[in-house]
XYZ file of N, CA and C in Angstrom:
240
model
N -1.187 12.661 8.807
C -0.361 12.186 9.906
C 0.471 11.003 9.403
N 2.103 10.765 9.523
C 2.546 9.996 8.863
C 2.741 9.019 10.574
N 3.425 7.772 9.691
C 3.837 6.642 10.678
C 4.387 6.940 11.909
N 5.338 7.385 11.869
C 6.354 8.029 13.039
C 5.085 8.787 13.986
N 4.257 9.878 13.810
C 3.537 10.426 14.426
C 2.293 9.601 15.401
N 1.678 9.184 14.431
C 1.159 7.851 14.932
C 1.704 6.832 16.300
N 2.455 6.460 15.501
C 3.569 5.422 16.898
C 3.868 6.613 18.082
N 4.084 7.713 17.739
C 4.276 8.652 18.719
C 3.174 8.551 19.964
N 1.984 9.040 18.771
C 0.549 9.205 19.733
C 0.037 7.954 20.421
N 0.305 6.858 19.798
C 0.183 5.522 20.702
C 1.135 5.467 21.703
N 1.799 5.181 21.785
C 2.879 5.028 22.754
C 2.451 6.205 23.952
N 2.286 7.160 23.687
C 2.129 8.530 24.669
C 1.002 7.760 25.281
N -0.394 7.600 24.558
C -1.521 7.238 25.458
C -1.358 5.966 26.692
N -0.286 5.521 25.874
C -0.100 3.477 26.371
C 0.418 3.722 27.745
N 1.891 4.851 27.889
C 2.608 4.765 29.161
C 1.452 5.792 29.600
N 0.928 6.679 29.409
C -0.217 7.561 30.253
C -1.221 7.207 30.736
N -1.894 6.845 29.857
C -3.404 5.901 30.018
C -3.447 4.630 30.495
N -2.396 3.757 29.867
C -2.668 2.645 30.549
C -1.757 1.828 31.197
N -0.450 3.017 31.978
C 0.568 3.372 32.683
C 1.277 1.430 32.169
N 1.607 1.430 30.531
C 2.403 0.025 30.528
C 4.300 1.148 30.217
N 4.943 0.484 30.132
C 6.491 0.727 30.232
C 6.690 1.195 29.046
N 7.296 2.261 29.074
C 8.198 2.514 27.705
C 8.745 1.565 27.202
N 9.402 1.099 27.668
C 10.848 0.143 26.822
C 9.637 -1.038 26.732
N 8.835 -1.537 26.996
C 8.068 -2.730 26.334
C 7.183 -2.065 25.394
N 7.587 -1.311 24.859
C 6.670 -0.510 23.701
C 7.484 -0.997 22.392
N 7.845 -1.980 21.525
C 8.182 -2.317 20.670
C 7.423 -3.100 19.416
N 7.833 -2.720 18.287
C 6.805 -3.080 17.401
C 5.937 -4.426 17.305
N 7.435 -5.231 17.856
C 6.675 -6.640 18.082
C 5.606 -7.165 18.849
N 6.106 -5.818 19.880
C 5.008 -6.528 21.434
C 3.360 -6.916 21.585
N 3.321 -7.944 21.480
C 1.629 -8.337 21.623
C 1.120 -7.770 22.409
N -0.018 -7.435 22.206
C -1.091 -6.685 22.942
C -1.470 -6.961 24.233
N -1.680 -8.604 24.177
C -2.088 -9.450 25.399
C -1.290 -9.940 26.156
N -0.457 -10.477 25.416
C 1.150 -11.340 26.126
C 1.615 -11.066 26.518
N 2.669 -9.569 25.907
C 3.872 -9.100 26.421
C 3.195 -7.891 26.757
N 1.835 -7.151 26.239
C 1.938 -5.980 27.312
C 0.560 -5.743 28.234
N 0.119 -6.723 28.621
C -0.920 -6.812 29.565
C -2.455 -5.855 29.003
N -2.780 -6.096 27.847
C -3.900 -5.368 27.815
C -4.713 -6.632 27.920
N -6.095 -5.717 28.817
C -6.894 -6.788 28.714
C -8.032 -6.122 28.212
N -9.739 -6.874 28.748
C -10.789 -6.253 27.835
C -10.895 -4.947 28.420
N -10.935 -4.438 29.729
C -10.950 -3.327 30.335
C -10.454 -2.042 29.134
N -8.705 -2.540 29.505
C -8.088 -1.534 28.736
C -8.327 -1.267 27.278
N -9.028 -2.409 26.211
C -9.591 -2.292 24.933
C -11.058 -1.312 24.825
N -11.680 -1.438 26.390
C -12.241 -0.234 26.316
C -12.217 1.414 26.247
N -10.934 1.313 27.133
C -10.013 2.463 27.446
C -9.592 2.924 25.639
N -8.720 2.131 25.167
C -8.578 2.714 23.898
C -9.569 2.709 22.692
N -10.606 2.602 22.767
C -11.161 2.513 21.415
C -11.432 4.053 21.587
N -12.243 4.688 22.913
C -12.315 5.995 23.678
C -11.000 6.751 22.936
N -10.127 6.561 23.746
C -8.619 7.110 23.352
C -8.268 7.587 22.018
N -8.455 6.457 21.040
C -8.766 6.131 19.350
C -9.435 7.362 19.059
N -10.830 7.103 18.967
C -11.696 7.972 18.609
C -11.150 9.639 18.972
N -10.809 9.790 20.527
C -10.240 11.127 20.913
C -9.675 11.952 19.863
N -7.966 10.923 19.856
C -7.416 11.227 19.246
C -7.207 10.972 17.855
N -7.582 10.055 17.190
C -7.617 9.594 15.976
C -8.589 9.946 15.272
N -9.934 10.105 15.631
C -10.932 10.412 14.441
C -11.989 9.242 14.885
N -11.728 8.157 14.862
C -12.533 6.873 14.298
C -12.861 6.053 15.418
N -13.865 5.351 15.137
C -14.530 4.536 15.986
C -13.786 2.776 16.161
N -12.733 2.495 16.583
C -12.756 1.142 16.290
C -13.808 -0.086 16.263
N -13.820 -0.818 15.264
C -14.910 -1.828 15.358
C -14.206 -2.985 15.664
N -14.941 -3.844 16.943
C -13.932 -4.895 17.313
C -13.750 -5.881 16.484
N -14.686 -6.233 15.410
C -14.619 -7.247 14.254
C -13.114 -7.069 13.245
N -13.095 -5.806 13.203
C -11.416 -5.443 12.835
C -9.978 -5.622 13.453
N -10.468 -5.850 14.928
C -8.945 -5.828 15.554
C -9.108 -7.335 15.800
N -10.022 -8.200 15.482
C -9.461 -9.491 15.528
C -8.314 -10.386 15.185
N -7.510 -9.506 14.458
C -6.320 -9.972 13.503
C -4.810 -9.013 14.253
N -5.247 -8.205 15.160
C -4.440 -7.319 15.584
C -3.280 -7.802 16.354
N -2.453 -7.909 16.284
C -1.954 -8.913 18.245
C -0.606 -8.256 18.193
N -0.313 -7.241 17.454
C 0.864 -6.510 17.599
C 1.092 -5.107 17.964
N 1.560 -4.621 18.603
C 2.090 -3.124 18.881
C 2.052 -2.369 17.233
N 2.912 -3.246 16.676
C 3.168 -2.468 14.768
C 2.028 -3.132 14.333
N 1.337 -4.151 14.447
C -0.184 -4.520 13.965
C -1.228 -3.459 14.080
N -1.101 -2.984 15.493
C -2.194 -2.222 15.818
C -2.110 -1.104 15.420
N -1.059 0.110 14.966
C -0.292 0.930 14.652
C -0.467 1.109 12.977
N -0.298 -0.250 11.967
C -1.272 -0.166 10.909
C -2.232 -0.184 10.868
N -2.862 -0.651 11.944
C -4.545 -0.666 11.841
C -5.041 1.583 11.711
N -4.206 1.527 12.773
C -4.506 3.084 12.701
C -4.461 3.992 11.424
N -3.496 3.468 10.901
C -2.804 4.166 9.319
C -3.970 4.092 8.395
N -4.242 2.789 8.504
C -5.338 2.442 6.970
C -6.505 3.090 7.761
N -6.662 3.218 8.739
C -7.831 4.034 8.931
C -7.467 5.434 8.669
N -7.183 6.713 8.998
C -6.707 7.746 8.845
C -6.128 8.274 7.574
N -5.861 7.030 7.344
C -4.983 7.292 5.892
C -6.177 7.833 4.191
């Protein structure tokens, strides 16, 4: 699965699952700040993750995460 696909499958779950806006879907957008995830919804996706991705997120890993394109590599080096 390359990059583009990825960002695809995130984005799809984000406005579906956790009904946030298309157009605030940008690489920059923080997780917490600009797009309202909170711990709830980090539950929602690790579920989501695993679904669709394969893998279990471990929260000791996304401590460093705080970006839309942060979180989006996180996916890569996993899968990859």
């Amino acid at each position: 699965m390359n990059r583009s696909e990825i960002e695809e499958k995130v984005k799809a779950f984000m406005v579906d699952d956790l009904e946030i806006d298309e157009e605030a879907l940008v690489p920059e957008a923080r997780l917490k700040d600009d797009l309202g995830i909170d711990s709830l919804d980090y539950v929602d996706i690790v579920v989501i993750v695993d679904r669709i991705f394969g893998f279990k997120i471990k929260p000791e890993e996304m401590t460093a995460v705080k970006t839309l394109g942060q979180f989006c590599d996180y996916i890569q080096s996993k899968i990859a």
